[in-house]
Amino acid sequence: MTVADAPARRATRLCIALDDTDPAANERLADLTIEQADMFKLGLASFCSGGAELARRIAARRPLFLDLKLHDIPAQVAGAVGALGALDAVHATVHAAGGREMVAAAVG
């Protein structure tokens, strides 16, 4: 089989970063890139600007990665991860610098 014979599909998955502090701008970008995106990412500034409602609206379009860089005492990180799951987030960032106990609490 040659490259020319291979099926026409993307070999890599594409995550589109929605990092504007204007929630409407993030939703417009999501709508413009919906066909290309396998996943959308909201960073800390965009999440703080749009809140849980923006996260839910984005998650309704494609899987959601919340890049909030969680780093706190284990109980707080565990609670935050649980809350992010309720927003239908499929991925979240946790800073390993928080230590083994905090990372373990994030995993559950």
mmCIF file of N, CA and C in Angstrom:
data_model
loop_
_atom_site.group_PDB
_atom_site.id
_atom_site.type_symbol
_atom_site.label_atom_id
_atom_site.label_comp_id
_atom_site.label_asym_id
_atom_site.label_seq_id
_atom_site.Cartn_x
_atom_site.Cartn_y
_atom_site.Cartn_z
ATOM 1 N N MET A 1 0.848 -1.177 0.000
ATOM 2 C CA MET A 1 0.000 0.000 0.000
ATOM 3 C C MET A 1 0.894 1.240 0.000
ATOM 4 N N THR A 2 0.570 2.193 -0.819
ATOM 5 C CA THR A 2 1.304 3.449 -0.876
ATOM 6 C C THR A 2 0.517 4.527 -0.163
ATOM 7 N N VAL A 3 1.152 5.654 0.043
ATOM 8 C CA VAL A 3 0.473 6.790 0.667
ATOM 9 C C VAL A 3 -0.748 7.184 -0.159
ATOM 10 N N ALA A 4 -0.629 7.101 -1.455
ATOM 11 C CA ALA A 4 -1.754 7.466 -2.326
ATOM 12 C C ALA A 4 -2.945 6.533 -2.133
ATOM 13 N N ASP A 5 -2.697 5.289 -1.717
ATOM 14 C CA ASP A 5 -3.768 4.325 -1.508
ATOM 15 C C ASP A 5 -4.413 4.416 -0.128
ATOM 16 N N ALA A 6 -3.762 5.126 0.780
ATOM 17 C CA ALA A 6 -4.250 5.204 2.160
ATOM 18 C C ALA A 6 -5.582 5.949 2.225
ATOM 19 N N PRO A 7 -6.424 5.578 3.187
ATOM 20 C CA PRO A 7 -7.698 6.291 3.337
ATOM 21 C C PRO A 7 -7.473 7.774 3.614
ATOM 22 N N ALA A 8 -8.367 8.598 3.125
ATOM 23 C CA ALA A 8 -8.266 10.048 3.336
ATOM 24 C C ALA A 8 -8.823 10.383 4.717
ATOM 25 N N ARG A 9 -7.939 10.517 5.684
ATOM 26 C CA ARG A 9 -8.343 10.928 7.032
ATOM 27 C C ARG A 9 -7.146 11.557 7.719
ATOM 28 N N ARG A 10 -7.449 12.379 8.710
ATOM 29 C CA ARG A 10 -6.376 13.011 9.467
ATOM 30 C C ARG A 10 -5.722 11.989 10.370
ATOM 31 N N ALA A 11 -4.417 11.996 10.402
ATOM 32 C CA ALA A 11 -3.687 11.071 11.257
ATOM 33 C C ALA A 11 -3.605 11.581 12.691
ATOM 34 N N THR A 12 -3.705 12.875 12.892
ATOM 35 C CA THR A 12 -3.600 13.434 14.235
ATOM 36 C C THR A 12 -4.929 14.030 14.655
ATOM 37 N N ARG A 13 -5.107 14.122 15.949
ATOM 38 C CA ARG A 13 -6.327 14.711 16.493
ATOM 39 C C ARG A 13 -6.064 16.188 16.757
ATOM 40 N N LEU A 14 -7.072 17.016 16.558
ATOM 41 C CA LEU A 14 -6.910 18.455 16.675
ATOM 42 C C LEU A 14 -7.744 19.000 17.824
ATOM 43 N N CYS A 15 -7.069 19.698 18.738
ATOM 44 C CA CYS A 15 -7.710 20.364 19.864
ATOM 45 C C CYS A 15 -7.597 21.864 19.616
ATOM 46 N N ILE A 16 -8.722 22.538 19.516
ATOM 47 C CA ILE A 16 -8.752 23.983 19.256
ATOM 48 C C ILE A 16 -8.811 24.725 20.584
ATOM 49 N N ALA A 17 -7.859 25.648 20.793
ATOM 50 C CA ALA A 17 -7.815 26.453 22.014
ATOM 51 C C ALA A 17 -8.766 27.632 21.898
ATOM 52 N N LEU A 18 -9.665 27.735 22.846
ATOM 53 C CA LEU A 18 -10.612 28.849 22.930
ATOM 54 C C LEU A 18 -10.176 29.684 24.132
ATOM 55 N N ASP A 19 -9.276 30.612 23.881
ATOM 56 C CA ASP A 19 -8.621 31.326 24.984
ATOM 57 C C ASP A 19 -8.945 32.809 25.046
ATOM 58 N N ASP A 20 -10.026 33.225 24.431
ATOM 59 C CA ASP A 20 -10.421 34.630 24.489
ATOM 60 C C ASP A 20 -11.137 34.898 25.809
ATOM 61 N N THR A 21 -11.043 36.115 26.318
ATOM 62 C CA THR A 21 -11.789 36.459 27.535
ATOM 63 C C THR A 21 -13.224 36.861 27.226
ATOM 64 N N ASP A 22 -13.580 36.916 25.950
ATOM 65 C CA ASP A 22 -14.957 37.203 25.528
ATOM 66 C C ASP A 22 -15.645 35.870 25.213
ATOM 67 N N PRO A 23 -16.594 35.446 26.043
ATOM 68 C CA PRO A 23 -17.255 34.161 25.799
ATOM 69 C C PRO A 23 -17.880 34.047 24.410
ATOM 70 N N ALA A 24 -18.450 35.129 23.909
ATOM 71 C CA ALA A 24 -19.064 35.087 22.579
ATOM 72 C C ALA A 24 -18.016 34.825 21.500
ATOM 73 N N ALA A 25 -16.826 35.387 21.663
ATOM 74 C CA ALA A 25 -15.745 35.144 20.701
ATOM 75 C C ALA A 25 -15.320 33.680 20.743
ATOM 76 N N ASN A 26 -15.268 33.092 21.919
ATOM 77 C CA ASN A 26 -14.929 31.671 22.027
ATOM 78 C C ASN A 26 -15.978 30.808 21.340
ATOM 79 N N GLU A 27 -17.232 31.145 21.503
ATOM 80 C CA GLU A 27 -18.293 30.369 20.858
ATOM 81 C C GLU A 27 -18.273 30.543 19.338
ATOM 82 N N ARG A 28 -17.962 31.743 18.862
ATOM 83 C CA ARG A 28 -17.850 31.950 17.409
ATOM 84 C C ARG A 28 -16.723 31.104 16.836
ATOM 85 N N LEU A 29 -15.571 31.101 17.518
ATOM 86 C CA LEU A 29 -14.449 30.297 17.036
ATOM 87 C C LEU A 29 -14.800 28.810 17.051
ATOM 88 N N ALA A 30 -15.494 28.370 18.083
ATOM 89 C CA ALA A 30 -15.922 26.969 18.134
ATOM 90 C C ALA A 30 -16.826 26.648 16.949
ATOM 91 N N ASP A 31 -17.757 27.530 16.651
ATOM 92 C CA ASP A 31 -18.662 27.301 15.524
ATOM 93 C C ASP A 31 -17.915 27.303 14.192
ATOM 94 N N LEU A 32 -16.927 28.183 14.057
ATOM 95 C CA LEU A 32 -16.160 28.269 12.804
ATOM 96 C C LEU A 32 -15.257 27.058 12.583
ATOM 97 N N THR A 33 -14.847 26.415 13.657
ATOM 98 C CA THR A 33 -13.880 25.317 13.540
ATOM 99 C C THR A 33 -14.461 23.949 13.904
ATOM 100 N N ILE A 34 -15.765 23.876 14.062
ATOM 101 C CA ILE A 34 -16.403 22.642 14.535
ATOM 102 C C ILE A 34 -16.072 21.434 13.655
ATOM 103 N N GLU A 35 -15.973 21.636 12.359
ATOM 104 C CA GLU A 35 -15.698 20.517 11.450
ATOM 105 C C GLU A 35 -14.259 20.019 11.561
ATOM 106 N N GLN A 36 -13.341 20.890 11.940
ATOM 107 C CA GLN A 36 -11.937 20.508 12.051
ATOM 108 C C GLN A 36 -11.575 20.004 13.451
ATOM 109 N N ALA A 37 -12.325 20.411 14.441
ATOM 110 C CA ALA A 37 -11.976 20.134 15.838
ATOM 111 C C ALA A 37 -12.405 18.742 16.272
ATOM 112 N N ASP A 38 -11.503 18.060 16.955
ATOM 113 C CA ASP A 38 -11.860 16.825 17.642
ATOM 114 C C ASP A 38 -12.197 17.129 19.099
ATOM 115 N N MET A 39 -11.705 18.278 19.582
ATOM 116 C CA MET A 39 -11.871 18.670 20.980
ATOM 117 C C MET A 39 -11.666 20.176 21.072
ATOM 118 N N PHE A 40 -12.277 20.784 22.082
ATOM 119 C CA PHE A 40 -12.044 22.195 22.376
ATOM 120 C C PHE A 40 -11.412 22.319 23.754
ATOM 121 N N LYS A 41 -10.537 23.330 23.899
ATOM 122 C CA LYS A 41 -9.869 23.599 25.168
ATOM 123 C C LYS A 41 -10.251 24.997 25.639
ATOM 124 N N LEU A 42 -10.641 25.098 26.885
ATOM 125 C CA LEU A 42 -10.832 26.396 27.532
ATOM 126 C C LEU A 42 -9.720 26.566 28.553
ATOM 127 N N GLY A 43 -9.022 27.689 28.469
ATOM 128 C CA GLY A 43 -7.989 28.007 29.450
ATOM 129 C C GLY A 43 -8.588 28.728 30.641
ATOM 130 N N LEU A 44 -7.739 29.075 31.576
ATOM 131 C CA LEU A 44 -8.183 29.695 32.828
ATOM 132 C C LEU A 44 -8.907 31.017 32.605
ATOM 133 N N ALA A 45 -8.338 31.911 31.790
ATOM 134 C CA ALA A 45 -8.971 33.223 31.571
ATOM 135 C C ALA A 45 -10.326 33.079 30.893
ATOM 136 N N SER A 46 -10.415 32.195 29.903
ATOM 137 C CA SER A 46 -11.700 32.026 29.214
ATOM 138 C C SER A 46 -12.726 31.367 30.130
ATOM 139 N N PHE A 47 -12.298 30.428 30.969
ATOM 140 C CA PHE A 47 -13.224 29.800 31.907
ATOM 141 C C PHE A 47 -13.713 30.808 32.945
ATOM 142 N N CYS A 48 -12.798 31.619 33.465
ATOM 143 C CA CYS A 48 -13.198 32.629 34.452
ATOM 144 C C CYS A 48 -14.137 33.667 33.835
ATOM 145 N N SER A 49 -13.951 33.973 32.582
ATOM 146 C CA SER A 49 -14.808 34.954 31.909
ATOM 147 C C SER A 49 -16.181 34.395 31.570
ATOM 148 N N GLY A 50 -16.226 33.135 31.151
ATOM 149 C CA GLY A 50 -17.489 32.553 30.692
ATOM 150 C C GLY A 50 -18.147 31.622 31.682
ATOM 151 N N GLY A 51 -17.383 31.135 32.636
ATOM 152 C CA GLY A 51 -17.919 30.294 33.689
ATOM 153 C C GLY A 51 -18.405 28.931 33.232
ATOM 154 N N ALA A 52 -19.125 28.310 34.135
ATOM 155 C CA ALA A 52 -19.628 26.961 33.902
ATOM 156 C C ALA A 52 -20.573 26.899 32.710
ATOM 157 N N GLU A 53 -21.336 27.942 32.506
ATOM 158 C CA GLU A 53 -22.283 27.929 31.384
ATOM 159 C C GLU A 53 -21.564 27.870 30.046
ATOM 160 N N LEU A 54 -20.488 28.639 29.892
ATOM 161 C CA LEU A 54 -19.698 28.566 28.660
ATOM 162 C C LEU A 54 -19.116 27.161 28.507
ATOM 163 N N ALA A 55 -18.576 26.612 29.571
ATOM 164 C CA ALA A 55 -18.004 25.268 29.506
ATOM 165 C C ALA A 55 -19.055 24.263 29.047
ATOM 166 N N ARG A 56 -20.256 24.346 29.575
ATOM 167 C CA ARG A 56 -21.326 23.419 29.172
ATOM 168 C C ARG A 56 -21.691 23.593 27.697
ATOM 169 N N ARG A 57 -21.765 24.836 27.237
ATOM 170 C CA ARG A 57 -22.109 25.078 25.827
ATOM 171 C C ARG A 57 -21.023 24.552 24.896
ATOM 172 N N ILE A 58 -19.760 24.718 25.281
ATOM 173 C CA ILE A 58 -18.661 24.213 24.459
ATOM 174 C C ILE A 58 -18.662 22.686 24.490
ATOM 175 N N ALA A 59 -18.859 22.100 25.658
ATOM 176 C CA ALA A 59 -18.866 20.635 25.785
ATOM 177 C C ALA A 59 -19.995 20.002 24.981
ATOM 178 N N ALA A 60 -21.066 20.741 24.740
ATOM 179 C CA ALA A 60 -22.166 20.224 23.925
ATOM 180 C C ALA A 60 -21.768 20.107 22.455
ATOM 181 N N ARG A 61 -20.729 20.846 22.041
ATOM 182 C CA ARG A 61 -20.281 20.821 20.646
ATOM 183 C C ARG A 61 -19.298 19.684 20.383
ATOM 184 N N ARG A 62 -18.299 19.584 21.249
ATOM 185 C CA ARG A 62 -17.216 18.606 21.124
ATOM 186 C C ARG A 62 -16.687 18.316 22.530
ATOM 187 N N PRO A 63 -15.914 17.233 22.705
ATOM 188 C CA PRO A 63 -15.311 16.985 24.014
ATOM 189 C C PRO A 63 -14.537 18.209 24.506
ATOM 190 N N LEU A 64 -14.573 18.422 25.804
ATOM 191 C CA LEU A 64 -13.995 19.618 26.414
ATOM 192 C C LEU A 64 -12.793 19.285 27.286
ATOM 193 N N PHE A 65 -11.710 20.031 27.057
ATOM 194 C CA PHE A 65 -10.494 19.972 27.868
ATOM 195 C C PHE A 65 -10.435 21.283 28.636
ATOM 196 N N LEU A 66 -10.512 21.217 29.956
ATOM 197 C CA LEU A 66 -10.403 22.405 30.793
ATOM 198 C C LEU A 66 -8.968 22.507 31.305
ATOM 199 N N ASP A 67 -8.254 23.484 30.777
ATOM 200 C CA ASP A 67 -6.838 23.688 31.082
ATOM 201 C C ASP A 67 -6.722 24.719 32.203
ATOM 202 N N LEU A 68 -7.057 24.290 33.424
ATOM 203 C CA LEU A 68 -7.108 25.203 34.562
ATOM 204 C C LEU A 68 -5.903 25.070 35.483
ATOM 205 N N LYS A 69 -5.050 24.108 35.225
ATOM 206 C CA LYS A 69 -3.806 23.912 35.971
ATOM 207 C C LYS A 69 -4.061 23.838 37.483
ATOM 208 N N LEU A 70 -4.834 22.848 37.878
ATOM 209 C CA LEU A 70 -5.210 22.694 39.278
ATOM 210 C C LEU A 70 -3.985 22.405 40.146
ATOM 211 N N HIS A 71 -3.899 23.120 41.268
ATOM 212 C CA HIS A 71 -2.784 22.949 42.201
ATOM 213 C C HIS A 71 -3.235 23.519 43.543
ATOM 214 N N ASP A 72 -3.542 22.655 44.490
ATOM 215 C CA ASP A 72 -4.051 23.087 45.793
ATOM 216 C C ASP A 72 -3.907 21.907 46.747
ATOM 217 N N ILE A 73 -4.495 22.006 47.914
ATOM 218 C CA ILE A 73 -4.471 20.868 48.829
ATOM 219 C C ILE A 73 -5.294 19.738 48.195
ATOM 220 N N PRO A 74 -4.978 18.491 48.528
ATOM 221 C CA PRO A 74 -5.636 17.367 47.867
ATOM 222 C C PRO A 74 -7.166 17.419 47.874
ATOM 223 N N ALA A 75 -7.758 17.772 48.985
ATOM 224 C CA ALA A 75 -9.227 17.799 49.047
ATOM 225 C C ALA A 75 -9.814 18.813 48.082
ATOM 226 N N GLN A 76 -9.166 19.958 47.923
ATOM 227 C CA GLN A 76 -9.658 20.982 46.998
ATOM 228 C C GLN A 76 -9.536 20.520 45.550
ATOM 229 N N VAL A 77 -8.421 19.897 45.221
ATOM 230 C CA VAL A 77 -8.231 19.411 43.853
ATOM 231 C C VAL A 77 -9.223 18.287 43.547
ATOM 232 N N ALA A 78 -9.436 17.392 44.487
ATOM 233 C CA ALA A 78 -10.415 16.324 44.280
ATOM 234 C C ALA A 78 -11.805 16.906 44.040
ATOM 235 N N GLY A 79 -12.189 17.900 44.831
ATOM 236 C CA GLY A 79 -13.485 18.542 44.647
ATOM 237 C C GLY A 79 -13.589 19.258 43.313
ATOM 238 N N ALA A 80 -12.512 19.929 42.916
ATOM 239 C CA ALA A 80 -12.510 20.640 41.635
ATOM 240 C C ALA A 80 -12.633 19.672 40.467
ATOM 241 N N VAL A 81 -11.913 18.559 40.526
ATOM 242 C CA VAL A 81 -11.996 17.566 39.449
ATOM 243 C C VAL A 81 -13.416 17.016 39.355
ATOM 244 N N GLY A 82 -14.037 16.764 40.490
ATOM 245 C CA GLY A 82 -15.423 16.299 40.481
ATOM 246 C C GLY A 82 -16.361 17.313 39.862
ATOM 247 N N ALA A 83 -16.148 18.580 40.184
ATOM 248 C CA ALA A 83 -16.988 19.639 39.615
ATOM 249 C C ALA A 83 -16.763 19.772 38.113
ATOM 250 N N LEU A 84 -15.530 19.599 37.666
ATOM 251 C CA LEU A 84 -15.245 19.684 36.232
ATOM 252 C C LEU A 84 -15.905 18.532 35.487
ATOM 253 N N GLY A 85 -15.953 17.374 36.099
ATOM 254 C CA GLY A 85 -16.652 16.245 35.489
ATOM 255 C C GLY A 85 -18.135 16.529 35.320
ATOM 256 N N ALA A 86 -18.716 17.243 36.263
ATOM 257 C CA ALA A 86 -20.126 17.625 36.163
ATOM 258 C C ALA A 86 -20.368 18.603 35.012
ATOM 259 N N LEU A 87 -19.294 19.238 34.533
ATOM 260 C CA LEU A 87 -19.394 20.133 33.374
ATOM 261 C C LEU A 87 -19.137 19.375 32.066
ATOM 262 N N ASP A 88 -19.009 18.077 32.160
ATOM 263 C CA ASP A 88 -18.732 17.210 31.011
ATOM 264 C C ASP A 88 -17.342 17.397 30.435
ATOM 265 N N ALA A 89 -16.409 17.892 31.247
ATOM 266 C CA ALA A 89 -15.016 17.984 30.798
ATOM 267 C C ALA A 89 -14.442 16.571 30.733
ATOM 268 N N VAL A 90 -13.698 16.283 29.665
ATOM 269 C CA VAL A 90 -13.089 14.968 29.518
ATOM 270 C C VAL A 90 -11.613 14.973 29.893
ATOM 271 N N HIS A 91 -11.000 16.158 29.942
ATOM 272 C CA HIS A 91 -9.601 16.301 30.344
ATOM 273 C C HIS A 91 -9.454 17.556 31.199
ATOM 274 N N ALA A 92 -8.496 17.514 32.110
ATOM 275 C CA ALA A 92 -8.143 18.683 32.914
ATOM 276 C C ALA A 92 -6.660 18.592 33.239
ATOM 277 N N THR A 93 -6.040 19.730 33.454
ATOM 278 C CA THR A 93 -4.630 19.729 33.838
ATOM 279 C C THR A 93 -4.514 19.832 35.355
ATOM 280 N N VAL A 94 -3.550 19.075 35.879
ATOM 281 C CA VAL A 94 -3.232 19.084 37.305
ATOM 282 C C VAL A 94 -1.716 19.232 37.396
ATOM 283 N N HIS A 95 -1.253 20.190 38.177
ATOM 284 C CA HIS A 95 0.187 20.400 38.327
ATOM 285 C C HIS A 95 0.782 19.341 39.243
ATOM 286 N N ALA A 96 1.711 18.573 38.711
ATOM 287 C CA ALA A 96 2.361 17.527 39.496
ATOM 288 C C ALA A 96 3.176 18.107 40.646
ATOM 289 N N ALA A 97 3.512 19.389 40.577
ATOM 290 C CA ALA A 97 4.268 20.022 41.662
ATOM 291 C C ALA A 97 3.483 19.993 42.975
ATOM 292 N N GLY A 98 2.191 19.733 42.901
ATOM 293 C CA GLY A 98 1.384 19.632 44.105
ATOM 294 C C GLY A 98 1.661 18.386 44.914
ATOM 295 N N GLY A 99 2.390 17.462 44.325
ATOM 296 C CA GLY A 99 2.798 16.273 45.059
ATOM 297 C C GLY A 99 1.938 15.058 44.776
ATOM 298 N N ARG A 100 2.468 13.931 45.199
ATOM 299 C CA ARG A 100 1.834 12.634 44.953
ATOM 300 C C ARG A 100 0.419 12.566 45.526
ATOM 301 N N GLU A 101 0.233 13.034 46.751
ATOM 302 C CA GLU A 101 -1.080 12.964 47.391
ATOM 303 C C GLU A 101 -2.125 13.796 46.639
ATOM 304 N N MET A 102 -1.729 14.987 46.170
ATOM 305 C CA MET A 102 -2.654 15.830 45.423
ATOM 306 C C MET A 102 -3.015 15.207 44.084
ATOM 307 N N VAL A 103 -2.020 14.668 43.397
ATOM 308 C CA VAL A 103 -2.293 14.027 42.098
ATOM 309 C C VAL A 103 -3.182 12.806 42.297
ATOM 310 N N ALA A 104 -2.912 12.034 43.319
ATOM 311 C CA ALA A 104 -3.757 10.858 43.610
ATOM 312 C C ALA A 104 -5.191 11.272 43.911
ATOM 313 N N ALA A 105 -5.369 12.379 44.626
ATOM 314 C CA ALA A 105 -6.718 12.876 44.935
ATOM 315 C C ALA A 105 -7.426 13.315 43.658
ATOM 316 N N ALA A 106 -6.678 13.866 42.712
ATOM 317 C CA ALA A 106 -7.278 14.296 41.443
ATOM 318 C C ALA A 106 -7.764 13.100 40.634
ATOM 319 N N VAL A 107 -7.017 12.019 40.689
ATOM 320 C CA VAL A 107 -7.373 10.814 39.930
ATOM 321 C C VAL A 107 -8.571 10.125 40.553
ATOM 322 N N GLY A 108 -8.685 10.237 41.863
ATOM 323 C CA GLY A 108 -9.849 9.655 42.535
ATOM 324 C C GLY A 108 -9.511 8.504 43.309
#
